mmCIF file of C-alpha atoms in Angstrom:
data_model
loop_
_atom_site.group_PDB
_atom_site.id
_atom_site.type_symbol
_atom_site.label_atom_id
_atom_site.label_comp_id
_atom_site.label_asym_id
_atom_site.label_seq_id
_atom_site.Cartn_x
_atom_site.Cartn_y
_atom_site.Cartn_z
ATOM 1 C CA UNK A 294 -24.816 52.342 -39.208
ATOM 2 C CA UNK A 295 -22.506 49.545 -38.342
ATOM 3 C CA UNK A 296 -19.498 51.446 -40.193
ATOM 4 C CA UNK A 297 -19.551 54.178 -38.054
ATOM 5 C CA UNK A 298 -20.385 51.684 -34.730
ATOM 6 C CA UNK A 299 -17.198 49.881 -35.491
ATOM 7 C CA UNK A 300 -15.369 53.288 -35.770
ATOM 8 C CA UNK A 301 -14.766 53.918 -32.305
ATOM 9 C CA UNK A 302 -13.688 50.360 -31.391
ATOM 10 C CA UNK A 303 -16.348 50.126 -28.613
ATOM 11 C CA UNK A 304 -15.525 46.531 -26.565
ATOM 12 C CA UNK A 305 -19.028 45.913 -27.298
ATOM 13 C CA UNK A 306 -21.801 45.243 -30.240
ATOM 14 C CA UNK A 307 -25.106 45.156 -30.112
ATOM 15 C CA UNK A 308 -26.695 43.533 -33.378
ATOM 16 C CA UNK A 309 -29.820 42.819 -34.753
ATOM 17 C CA UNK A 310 -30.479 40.520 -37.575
ATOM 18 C CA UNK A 311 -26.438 41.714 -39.161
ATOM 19 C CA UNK A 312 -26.671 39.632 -42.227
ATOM 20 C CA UNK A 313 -30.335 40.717 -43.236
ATOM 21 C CA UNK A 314 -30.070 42.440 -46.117
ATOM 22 C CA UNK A 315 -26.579 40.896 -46.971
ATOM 23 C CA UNK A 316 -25.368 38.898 -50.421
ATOM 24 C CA UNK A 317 -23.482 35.815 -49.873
ATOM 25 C CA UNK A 318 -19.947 37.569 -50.186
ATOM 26 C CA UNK A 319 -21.173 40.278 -47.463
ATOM 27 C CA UNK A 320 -21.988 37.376 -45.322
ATOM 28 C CA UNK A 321 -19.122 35.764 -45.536
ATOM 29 C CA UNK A 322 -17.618 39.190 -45.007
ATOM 30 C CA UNK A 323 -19.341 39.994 -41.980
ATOM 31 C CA UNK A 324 -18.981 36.380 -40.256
ATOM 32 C CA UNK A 325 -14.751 37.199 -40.703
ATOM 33 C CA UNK A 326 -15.183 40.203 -39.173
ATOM 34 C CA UNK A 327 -17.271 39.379 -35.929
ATOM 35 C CA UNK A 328 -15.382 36.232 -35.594
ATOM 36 C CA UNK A 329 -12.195 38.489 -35.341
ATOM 37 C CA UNK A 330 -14.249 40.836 -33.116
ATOM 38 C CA UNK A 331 -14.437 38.154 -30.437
ATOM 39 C CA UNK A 332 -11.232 36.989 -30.999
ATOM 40 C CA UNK A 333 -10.070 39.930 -29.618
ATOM 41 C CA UNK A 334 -11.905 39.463 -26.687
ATOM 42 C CA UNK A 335 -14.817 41.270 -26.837
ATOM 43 C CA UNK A 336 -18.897 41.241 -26.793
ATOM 44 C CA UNK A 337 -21.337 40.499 -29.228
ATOM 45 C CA UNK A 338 -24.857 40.573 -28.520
ATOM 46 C CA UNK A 339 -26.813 39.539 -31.894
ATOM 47 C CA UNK A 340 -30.603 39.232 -32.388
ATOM 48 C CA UNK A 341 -31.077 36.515 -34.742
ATOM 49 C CA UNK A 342 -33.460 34.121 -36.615
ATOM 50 C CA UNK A 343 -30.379 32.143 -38.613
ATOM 51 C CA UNK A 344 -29.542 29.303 -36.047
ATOM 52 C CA UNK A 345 -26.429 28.931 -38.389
ATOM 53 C CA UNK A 346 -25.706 32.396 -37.420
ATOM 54 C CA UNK A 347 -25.623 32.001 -34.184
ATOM 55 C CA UNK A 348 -24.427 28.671 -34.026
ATOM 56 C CA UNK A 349 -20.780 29.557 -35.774
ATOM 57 C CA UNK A 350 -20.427 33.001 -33.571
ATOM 58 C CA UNK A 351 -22.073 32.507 -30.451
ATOM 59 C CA UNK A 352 -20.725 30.750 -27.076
ATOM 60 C CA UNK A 353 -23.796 31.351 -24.877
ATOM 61 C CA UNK A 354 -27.212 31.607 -26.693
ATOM 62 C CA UNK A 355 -30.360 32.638 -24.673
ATOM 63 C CA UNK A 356 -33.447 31.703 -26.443
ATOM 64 C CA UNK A 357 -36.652 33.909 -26.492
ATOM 65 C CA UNK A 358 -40.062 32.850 -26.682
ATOM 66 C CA UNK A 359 -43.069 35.932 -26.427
ATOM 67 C CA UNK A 360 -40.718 37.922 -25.332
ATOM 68 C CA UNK A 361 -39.701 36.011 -22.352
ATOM 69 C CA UNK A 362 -36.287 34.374 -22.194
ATOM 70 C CA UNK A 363 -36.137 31.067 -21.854
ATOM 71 C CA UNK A 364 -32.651 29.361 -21.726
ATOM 72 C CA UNK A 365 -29.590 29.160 -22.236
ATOM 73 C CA UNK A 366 -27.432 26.282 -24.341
#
């Protein structure tokens, strides 16, 4: 799925949970690649659990709680 996303060099990603699933390499991996992804100037839009996650790729974070959003740090 995200392969064939990243094909067509859209300016933006949505993402949920991208390193579910993933060893430590792929990780790693995957963190080098969004990181350049935003380098470049686009959007990423991830749905995550990991605060580390978030917390190395992320300049605005909106928080959720039932469903309802509840800030932003």
């Amino acid at each position: 799925g995200l392969a064939q996303a990243i094909m067509e060099n859209p300016k933006m990603l949505i993402l949920d949970e991208p390193f579910n699933g993933l060893d430590k390499d792929g990780v790693k991996e995957m963190r080098k690649y969004l990181l350049s992804y935003k380098e470049q100037g686009k959007t990423i839009l991830i749905c995550s659990h990991s605060a580390e996650d978030i917390s190395v790729l992320c300049n605005t974070v909106h928080e959720m709680d039932k469903g309802v959003i509840e800030g932003v740090r």
